[in-house]
Coordinates of C-alpha atoms and ligand atoms in Angstrom, one line a residue:
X280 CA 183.1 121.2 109.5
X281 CA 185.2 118.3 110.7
X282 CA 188.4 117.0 111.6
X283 CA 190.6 115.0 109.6
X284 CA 191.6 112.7 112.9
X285 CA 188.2 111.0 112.8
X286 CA 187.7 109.3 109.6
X287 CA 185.0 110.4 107.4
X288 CA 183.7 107.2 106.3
X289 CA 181.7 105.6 109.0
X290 CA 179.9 102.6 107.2
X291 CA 179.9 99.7 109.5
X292 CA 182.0 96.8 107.9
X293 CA 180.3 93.5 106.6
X294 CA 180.8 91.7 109.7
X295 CA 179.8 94.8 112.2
X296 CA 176.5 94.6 109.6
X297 CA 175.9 90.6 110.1
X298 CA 176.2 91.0 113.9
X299 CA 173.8 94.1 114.4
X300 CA 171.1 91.7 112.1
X301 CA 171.5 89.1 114.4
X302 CA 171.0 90.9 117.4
X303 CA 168.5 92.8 116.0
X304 CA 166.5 89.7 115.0
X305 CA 167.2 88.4 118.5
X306 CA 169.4 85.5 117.0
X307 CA 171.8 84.3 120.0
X308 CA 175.3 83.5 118.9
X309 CA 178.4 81.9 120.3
X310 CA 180.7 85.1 120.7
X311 CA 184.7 84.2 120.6
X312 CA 185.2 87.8 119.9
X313 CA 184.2 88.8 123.8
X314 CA 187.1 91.1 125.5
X315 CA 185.1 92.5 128.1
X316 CA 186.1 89.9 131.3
X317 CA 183.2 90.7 133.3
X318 CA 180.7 89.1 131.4
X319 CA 182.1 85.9 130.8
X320 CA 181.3 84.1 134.4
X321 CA 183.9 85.0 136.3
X322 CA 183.7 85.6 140.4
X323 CA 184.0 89.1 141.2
X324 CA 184.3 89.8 144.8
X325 CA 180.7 90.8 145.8
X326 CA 182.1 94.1 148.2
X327 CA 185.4 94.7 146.1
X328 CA 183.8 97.9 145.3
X329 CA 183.3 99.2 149.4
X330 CA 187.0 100.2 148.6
X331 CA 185.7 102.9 146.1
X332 CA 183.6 104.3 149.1
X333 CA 186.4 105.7 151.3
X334 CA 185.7 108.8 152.9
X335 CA 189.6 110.3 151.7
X336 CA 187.4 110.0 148.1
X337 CA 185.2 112.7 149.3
X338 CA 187.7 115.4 148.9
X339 CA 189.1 116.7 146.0
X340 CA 193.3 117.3 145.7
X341 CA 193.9 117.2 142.5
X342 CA 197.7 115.7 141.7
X343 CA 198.8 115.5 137.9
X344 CA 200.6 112.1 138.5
X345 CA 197.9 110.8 140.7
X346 CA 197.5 110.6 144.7
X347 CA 201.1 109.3 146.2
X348 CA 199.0 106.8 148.1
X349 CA 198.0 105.4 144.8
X350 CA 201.5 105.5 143.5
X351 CA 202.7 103.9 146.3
X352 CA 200.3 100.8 145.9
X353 CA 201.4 100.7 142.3
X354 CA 205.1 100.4 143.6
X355 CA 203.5 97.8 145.7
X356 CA 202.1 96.0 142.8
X357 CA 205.6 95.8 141.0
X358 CA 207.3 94.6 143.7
X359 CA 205.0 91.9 143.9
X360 CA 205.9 91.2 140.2
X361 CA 209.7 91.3 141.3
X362 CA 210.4 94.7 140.4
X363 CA 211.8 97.5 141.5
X364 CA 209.5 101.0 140.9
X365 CA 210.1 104.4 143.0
X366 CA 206.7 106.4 142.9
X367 CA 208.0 109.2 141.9
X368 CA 208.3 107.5 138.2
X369 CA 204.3 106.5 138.4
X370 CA 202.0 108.6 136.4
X371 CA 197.9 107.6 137.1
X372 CA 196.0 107.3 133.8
X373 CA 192.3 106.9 133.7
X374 CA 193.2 103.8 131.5
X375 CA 195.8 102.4 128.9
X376 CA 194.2 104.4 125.9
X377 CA 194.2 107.5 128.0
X378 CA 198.3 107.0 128.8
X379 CA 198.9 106.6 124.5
X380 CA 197.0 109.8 124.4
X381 CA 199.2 111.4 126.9
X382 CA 202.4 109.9 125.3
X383 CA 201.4 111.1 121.9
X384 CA 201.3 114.7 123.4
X385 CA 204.6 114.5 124.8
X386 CA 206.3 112.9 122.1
X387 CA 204.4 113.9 118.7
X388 CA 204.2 117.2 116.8
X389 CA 201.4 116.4 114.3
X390 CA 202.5 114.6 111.5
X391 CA 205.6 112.8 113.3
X392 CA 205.0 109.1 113.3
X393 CA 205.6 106.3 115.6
X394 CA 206.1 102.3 115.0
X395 CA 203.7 99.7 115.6
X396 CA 203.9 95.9 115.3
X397 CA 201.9 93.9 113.3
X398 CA 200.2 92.0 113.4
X399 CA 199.1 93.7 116.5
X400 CA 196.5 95.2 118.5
X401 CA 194.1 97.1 115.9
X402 CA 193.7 100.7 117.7
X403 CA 196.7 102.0 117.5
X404 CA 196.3 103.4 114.0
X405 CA 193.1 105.5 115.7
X406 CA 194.7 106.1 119.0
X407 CA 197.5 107.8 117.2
X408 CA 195.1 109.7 114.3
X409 CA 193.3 111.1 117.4
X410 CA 196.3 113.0 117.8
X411 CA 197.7 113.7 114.4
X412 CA 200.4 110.9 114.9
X413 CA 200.9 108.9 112.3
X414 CA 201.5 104.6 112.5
X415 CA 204.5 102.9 110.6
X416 CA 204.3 99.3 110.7
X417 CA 207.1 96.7 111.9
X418 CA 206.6 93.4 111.4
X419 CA 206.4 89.9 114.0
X420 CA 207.1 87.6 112.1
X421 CA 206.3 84.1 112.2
X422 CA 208.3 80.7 111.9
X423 CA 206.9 78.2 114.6
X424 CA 207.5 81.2 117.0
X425 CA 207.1 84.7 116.9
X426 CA 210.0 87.0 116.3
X427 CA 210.3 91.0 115.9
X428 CA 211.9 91.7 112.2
X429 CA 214.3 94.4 113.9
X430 CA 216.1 95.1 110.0
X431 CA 212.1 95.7 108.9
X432 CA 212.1 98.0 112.3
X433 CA 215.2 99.7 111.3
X434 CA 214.1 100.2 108.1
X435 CA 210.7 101.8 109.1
X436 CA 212.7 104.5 111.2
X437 CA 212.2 107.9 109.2
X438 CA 213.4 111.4 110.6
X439 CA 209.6 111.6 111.9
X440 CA 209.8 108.6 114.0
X441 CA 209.3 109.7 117.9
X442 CA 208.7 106.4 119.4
X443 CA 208.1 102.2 119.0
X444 CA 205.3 100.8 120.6
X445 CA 205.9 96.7 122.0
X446 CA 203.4 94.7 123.1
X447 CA 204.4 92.7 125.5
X448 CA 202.9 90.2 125.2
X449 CA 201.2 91.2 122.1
X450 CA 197.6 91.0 121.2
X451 CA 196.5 88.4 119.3
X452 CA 199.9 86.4 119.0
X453 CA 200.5 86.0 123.0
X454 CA 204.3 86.2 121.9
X455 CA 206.6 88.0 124.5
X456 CA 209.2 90.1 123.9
X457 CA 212.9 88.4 124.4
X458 CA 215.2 89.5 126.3
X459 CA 217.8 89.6 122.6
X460 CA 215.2 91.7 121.5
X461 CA 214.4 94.3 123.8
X462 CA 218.3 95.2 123.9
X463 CA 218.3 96.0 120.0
X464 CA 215.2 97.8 120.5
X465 CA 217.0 100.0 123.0
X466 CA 219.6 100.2 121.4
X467 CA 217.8 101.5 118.4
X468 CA 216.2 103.8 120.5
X469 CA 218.9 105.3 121.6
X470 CA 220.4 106.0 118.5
X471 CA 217.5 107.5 117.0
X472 CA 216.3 109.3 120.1
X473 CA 213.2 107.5 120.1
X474 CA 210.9 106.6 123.2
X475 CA 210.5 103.0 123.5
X476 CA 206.5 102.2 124.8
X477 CA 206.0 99.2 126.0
X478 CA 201.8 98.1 126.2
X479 CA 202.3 95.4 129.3
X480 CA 198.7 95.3 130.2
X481 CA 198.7 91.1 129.8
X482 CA 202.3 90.6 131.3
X483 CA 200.6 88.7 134.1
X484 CA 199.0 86.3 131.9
X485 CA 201.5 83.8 131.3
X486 CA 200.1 80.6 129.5
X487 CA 203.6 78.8 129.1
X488 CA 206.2 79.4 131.6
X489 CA 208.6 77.2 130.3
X490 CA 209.7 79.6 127.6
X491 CA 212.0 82.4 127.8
X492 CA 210.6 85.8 127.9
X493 CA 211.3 89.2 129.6
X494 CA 209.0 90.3 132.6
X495 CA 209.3 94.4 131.3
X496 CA 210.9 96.7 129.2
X497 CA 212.0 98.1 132.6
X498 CA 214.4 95.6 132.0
X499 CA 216.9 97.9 129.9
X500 CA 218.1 101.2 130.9
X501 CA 219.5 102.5 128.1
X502 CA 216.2 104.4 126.3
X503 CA 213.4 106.6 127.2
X504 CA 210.9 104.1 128.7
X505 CA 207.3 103.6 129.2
X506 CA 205.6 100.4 130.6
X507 CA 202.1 101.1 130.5
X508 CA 199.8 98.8 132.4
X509 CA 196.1 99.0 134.4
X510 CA 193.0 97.4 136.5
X511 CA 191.7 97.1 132.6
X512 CA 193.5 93.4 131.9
X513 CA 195.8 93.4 135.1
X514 CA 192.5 92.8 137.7
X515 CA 189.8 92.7 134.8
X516 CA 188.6 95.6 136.0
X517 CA 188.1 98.1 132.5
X518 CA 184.7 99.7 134.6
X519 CA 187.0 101.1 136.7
X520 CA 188.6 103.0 134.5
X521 CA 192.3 103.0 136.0
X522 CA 195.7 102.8 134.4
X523 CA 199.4 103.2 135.1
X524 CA 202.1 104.1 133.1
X525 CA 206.4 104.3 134.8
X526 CA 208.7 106.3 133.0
X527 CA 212.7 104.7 133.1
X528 CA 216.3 105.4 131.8
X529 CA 218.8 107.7 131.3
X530 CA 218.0 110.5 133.9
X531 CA 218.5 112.6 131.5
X532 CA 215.9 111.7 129.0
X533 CA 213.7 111.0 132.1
X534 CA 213.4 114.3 134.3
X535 CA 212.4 116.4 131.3
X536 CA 209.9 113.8 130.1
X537 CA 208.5 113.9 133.5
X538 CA 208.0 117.7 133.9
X539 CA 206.2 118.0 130.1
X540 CA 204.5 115.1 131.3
X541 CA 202.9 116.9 134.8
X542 CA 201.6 119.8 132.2
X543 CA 199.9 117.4 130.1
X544 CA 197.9 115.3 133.4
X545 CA 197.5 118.5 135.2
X546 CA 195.9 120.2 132.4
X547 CA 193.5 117.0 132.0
X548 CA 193.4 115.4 135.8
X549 CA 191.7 112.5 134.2
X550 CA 191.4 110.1 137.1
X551 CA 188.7 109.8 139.4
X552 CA 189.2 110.4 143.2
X553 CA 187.5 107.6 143.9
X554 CA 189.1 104.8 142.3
X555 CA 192.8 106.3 143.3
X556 CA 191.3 106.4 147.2
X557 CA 190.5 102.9 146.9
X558 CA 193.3 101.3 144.9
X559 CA 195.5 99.8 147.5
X560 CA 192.7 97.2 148.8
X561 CA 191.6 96.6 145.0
X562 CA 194.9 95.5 144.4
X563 CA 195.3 93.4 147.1
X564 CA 191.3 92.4 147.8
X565 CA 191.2 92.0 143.9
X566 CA 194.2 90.0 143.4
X567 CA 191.9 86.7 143.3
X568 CA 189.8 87.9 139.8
X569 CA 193.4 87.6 137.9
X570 CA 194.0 84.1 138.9
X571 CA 190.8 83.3 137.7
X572 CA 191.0 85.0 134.2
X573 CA 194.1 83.3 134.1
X574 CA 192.8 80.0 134.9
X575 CA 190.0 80.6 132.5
X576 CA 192.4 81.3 129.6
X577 CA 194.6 78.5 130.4
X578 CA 192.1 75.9 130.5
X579 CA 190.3 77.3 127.0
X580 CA 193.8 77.4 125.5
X581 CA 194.4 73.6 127.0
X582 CA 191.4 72.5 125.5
X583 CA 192.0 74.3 122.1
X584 CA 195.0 72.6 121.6
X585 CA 193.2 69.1 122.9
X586 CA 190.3 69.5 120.5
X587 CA 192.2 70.9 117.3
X588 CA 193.8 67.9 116.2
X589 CA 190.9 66.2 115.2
X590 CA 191.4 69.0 112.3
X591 CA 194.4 68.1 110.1
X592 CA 194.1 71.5 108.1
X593 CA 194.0 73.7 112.0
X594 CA 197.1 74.6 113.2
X595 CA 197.0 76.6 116.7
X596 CA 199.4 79.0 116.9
X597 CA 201.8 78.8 120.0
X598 CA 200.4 81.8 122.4
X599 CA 203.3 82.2 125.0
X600 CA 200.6 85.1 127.0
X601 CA 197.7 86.8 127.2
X602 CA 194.0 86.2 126.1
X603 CA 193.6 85.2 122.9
X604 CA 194.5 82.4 120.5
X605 CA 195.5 82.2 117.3
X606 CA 194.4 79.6 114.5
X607 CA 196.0 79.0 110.9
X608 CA 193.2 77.6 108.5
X609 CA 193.4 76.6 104.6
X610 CA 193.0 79.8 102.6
X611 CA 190.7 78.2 100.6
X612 CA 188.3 81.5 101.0
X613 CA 188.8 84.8 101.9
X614 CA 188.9 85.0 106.1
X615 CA 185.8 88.0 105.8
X616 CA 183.5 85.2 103.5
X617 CA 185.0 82.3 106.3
X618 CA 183.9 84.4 109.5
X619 CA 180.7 85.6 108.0
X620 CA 179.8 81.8 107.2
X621 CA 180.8 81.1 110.7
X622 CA 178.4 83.5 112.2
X623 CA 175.4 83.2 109.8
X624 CA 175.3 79.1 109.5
X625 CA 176.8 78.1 112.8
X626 CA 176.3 81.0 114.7
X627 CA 179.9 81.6 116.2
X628 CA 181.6 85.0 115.8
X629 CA 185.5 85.0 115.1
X630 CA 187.5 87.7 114.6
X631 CA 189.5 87.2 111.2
X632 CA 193.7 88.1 111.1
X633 CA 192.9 91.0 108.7
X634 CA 191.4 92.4 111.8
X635 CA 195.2 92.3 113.0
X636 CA 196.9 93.2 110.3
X637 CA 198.1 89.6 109.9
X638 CA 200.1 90.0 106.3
X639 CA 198.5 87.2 105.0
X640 CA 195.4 85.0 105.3
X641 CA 193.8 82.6 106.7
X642 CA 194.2 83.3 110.4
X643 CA 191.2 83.4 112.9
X644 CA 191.9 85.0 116.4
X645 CA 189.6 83.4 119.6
X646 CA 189.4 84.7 122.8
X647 CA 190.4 82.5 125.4
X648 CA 187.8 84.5 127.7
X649 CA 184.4 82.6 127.3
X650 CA 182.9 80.2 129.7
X651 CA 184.3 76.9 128.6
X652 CA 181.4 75.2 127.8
X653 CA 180.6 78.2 125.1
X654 CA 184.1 78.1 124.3
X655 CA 184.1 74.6 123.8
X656 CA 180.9 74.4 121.6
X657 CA 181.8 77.3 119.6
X658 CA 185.6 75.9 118.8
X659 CA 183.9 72.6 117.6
X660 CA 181.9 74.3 115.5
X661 CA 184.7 76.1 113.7
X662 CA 186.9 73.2 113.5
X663 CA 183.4 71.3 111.4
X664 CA 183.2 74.4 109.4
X665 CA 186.9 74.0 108.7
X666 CA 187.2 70.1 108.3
X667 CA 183.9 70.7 105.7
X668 CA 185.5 73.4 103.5
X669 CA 189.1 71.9 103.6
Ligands
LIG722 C1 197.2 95.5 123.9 C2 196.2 96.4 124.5 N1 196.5 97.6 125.0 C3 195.6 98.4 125.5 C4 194.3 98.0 125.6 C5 193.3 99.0 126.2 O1 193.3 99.0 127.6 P1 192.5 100.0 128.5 O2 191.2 99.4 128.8 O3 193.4 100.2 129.7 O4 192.4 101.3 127.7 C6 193.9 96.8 125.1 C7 192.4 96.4 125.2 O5 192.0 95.4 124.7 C8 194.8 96.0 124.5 O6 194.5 94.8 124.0

């Protein structure tokens, strides 16, 4: 009776099992699994959402690429960031998964594939099934920093590729994409007429400056280009259920993506009225809620790398970006039997790197969102757990 896109075995996984039993049992936990930034303490302005009661909101004029007021605030927003975006290149998503979906469409017969990192954010390989695309695999690869195999990328290329996906920076490792790199992934791109997608949605979240890194695939003009980007991580906003993608290079390549691309929005018209009336004062009345996720994530990375030491056997992973942290620990046991012990004896939930597709174990991924004092406890807690089994 079903489709193939959804995948017929639903059995929750051992750790989903262990966490509905605790909460079931009413057993609180330490959770450094949390992505969801407004529940983790952080100020929200109290009448941010009076901008979603304009009275423009109360009429409907439906626009496949969004309301050009909306647009034009997103310009605004990149040329806060230092860049330069004309509106007309600015397609309204109602969020970053919504713009993949759209992508896929425009890119993807069934069956054609595109290239993912790894280890890398874990929905892509559903994203894409949800429209009969297929992921391939590249590998980041690690050796004190983070580096994108490009020969493994090459190699991955088949005569069903349509498109490579970057995370920039990517999710879990924080590593950004280099300005070396993202000119042999155009290049690439070009010569395979492939789309290059680049998942920006943490650019903002920069935990060291000090390293090189580029601001955007915008950067390059020699591919296809998507930078996708939203309210979702760039305001901590997910509620509101607002994304962005711009479309850059060759004109070429760019004018008939665009015009497939109206079909596709117009034939959805995804995005509330609402939240596009409102979006120039939530980017600018909002702008306050990023510096304090950032803030937040900087001082729980700070104190990670203050507090791991006292564990020979933990090595934290350099993040360069973005919300989450990345530990090394002895692969004495298998990461699932590690985070399981974690949550059942010391009551502290960890994603393990398998999550990830890490190619190897023992890696643990944190979330830099908690309030630090949870943070704190719960990363003290896994460094003992650690220490003790090492
Ligand atoms: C790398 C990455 N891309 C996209 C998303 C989804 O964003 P949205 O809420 O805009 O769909 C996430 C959410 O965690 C993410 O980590």
């Amino acid at each position: 009776m079903f489709s193939n896109r959804v995948a017929s075995d639903l059995t929750p996984n051992r750790l989903s099992t262990a966490i509905a039993r605790l909460r079931e049992a009413g057993i609180p936990f330490d959770d450094l699994t949390e992505s969801n930034p407004t529940r983790v303490g952080i100020d929200y302005p109290g009448r941010l959402l009076d901008a979603l009661a304009q009275p423009s909101g109360l009429t409907y004029a439906p626009e496949p690429f969004g309301l050009p007021s909306a647009r034009d605030a997103v310009a605004g927003d990149f040329r806060r960031r230092g860049m330069t975006v004309p509106r007309d290149r600015i397609v309204l998503t109602a969020s970053t998964s919504d713009a993949y979906s759209m992508l896929f469409k425009l890119l993807c017969d069934p069956g054609d594939e595109v290239l993912v990192p790894a280890p890398s954010y874990p929905l892509f390989e559903y994203l894409a099934a949800l429209d009969s695309v297929r992921t391939r695999t590249y590998q980041l690869e690690y050796h004190g920093a983070w580096s994108l195999d490009i020969d493994g990328l090459r190699r991955a290329t088949t005569d069903r590729t349509r498109a490579i996906v970057v995370v920039n920076p990517n999710n879990p490792t924080g590593s950004y994409l280099k300005c070396a790199e993202l000119d042999a992934l155009a290049t690439h791109c070009r010569a395979h007429g492939l789309a290059l997608v680049g998942d920006e949605v943490f650019a903002e979240y920069v935990l060291d400056a000090e390293l090189p890194r580029t601001s955007s695939v915008l950067a390059q003009r020699q591919a296809l280009t998507f930078s996708l980007g939203g309210l979702s991580k760039g305001l901590g906003l997910p509620q509101l259920k607002l994304g962005w993608m711009v479309a850059a290079g060759p004109e070429e390549f760019v004018r008939p993506a665009l015009e497939r691309l109206e079909i596709i929005c117009d034939t959805y018209l995804s995005v509330a009225t609402p939240v596009q009336a409102g979006l120039p004062a939530l980017l600018t009345e909002g702008a306050g809620i990023r510096t304090a996720i950032r803030d937040r994530v900087t001082r729980n990375y700070r104190a990670l790398l203050k507090s791991a030491p006292r564990c020979p056997s933990v090595d934290v992973l350099p993040a360069e970006g973005g919300w989450y942290a990345v530990i090394q620990v002895p692969a004495m046991q298998s990461e699932e039997s590690l985070v399981l012990h974690l949550l059942d004896h010391d009551r502290v939930l960890v994603h393990p790197g398998y999550f990830f597709d890490f190619p190897r174990e023992a890696f643990l991924v944190l979330s830099l969102l908690p309030r630090p004092e949870v943070f704190d406890r719960a990363v003290s807690r896994v460094l003992d757990r650690v220490e003790a089994a090492a």
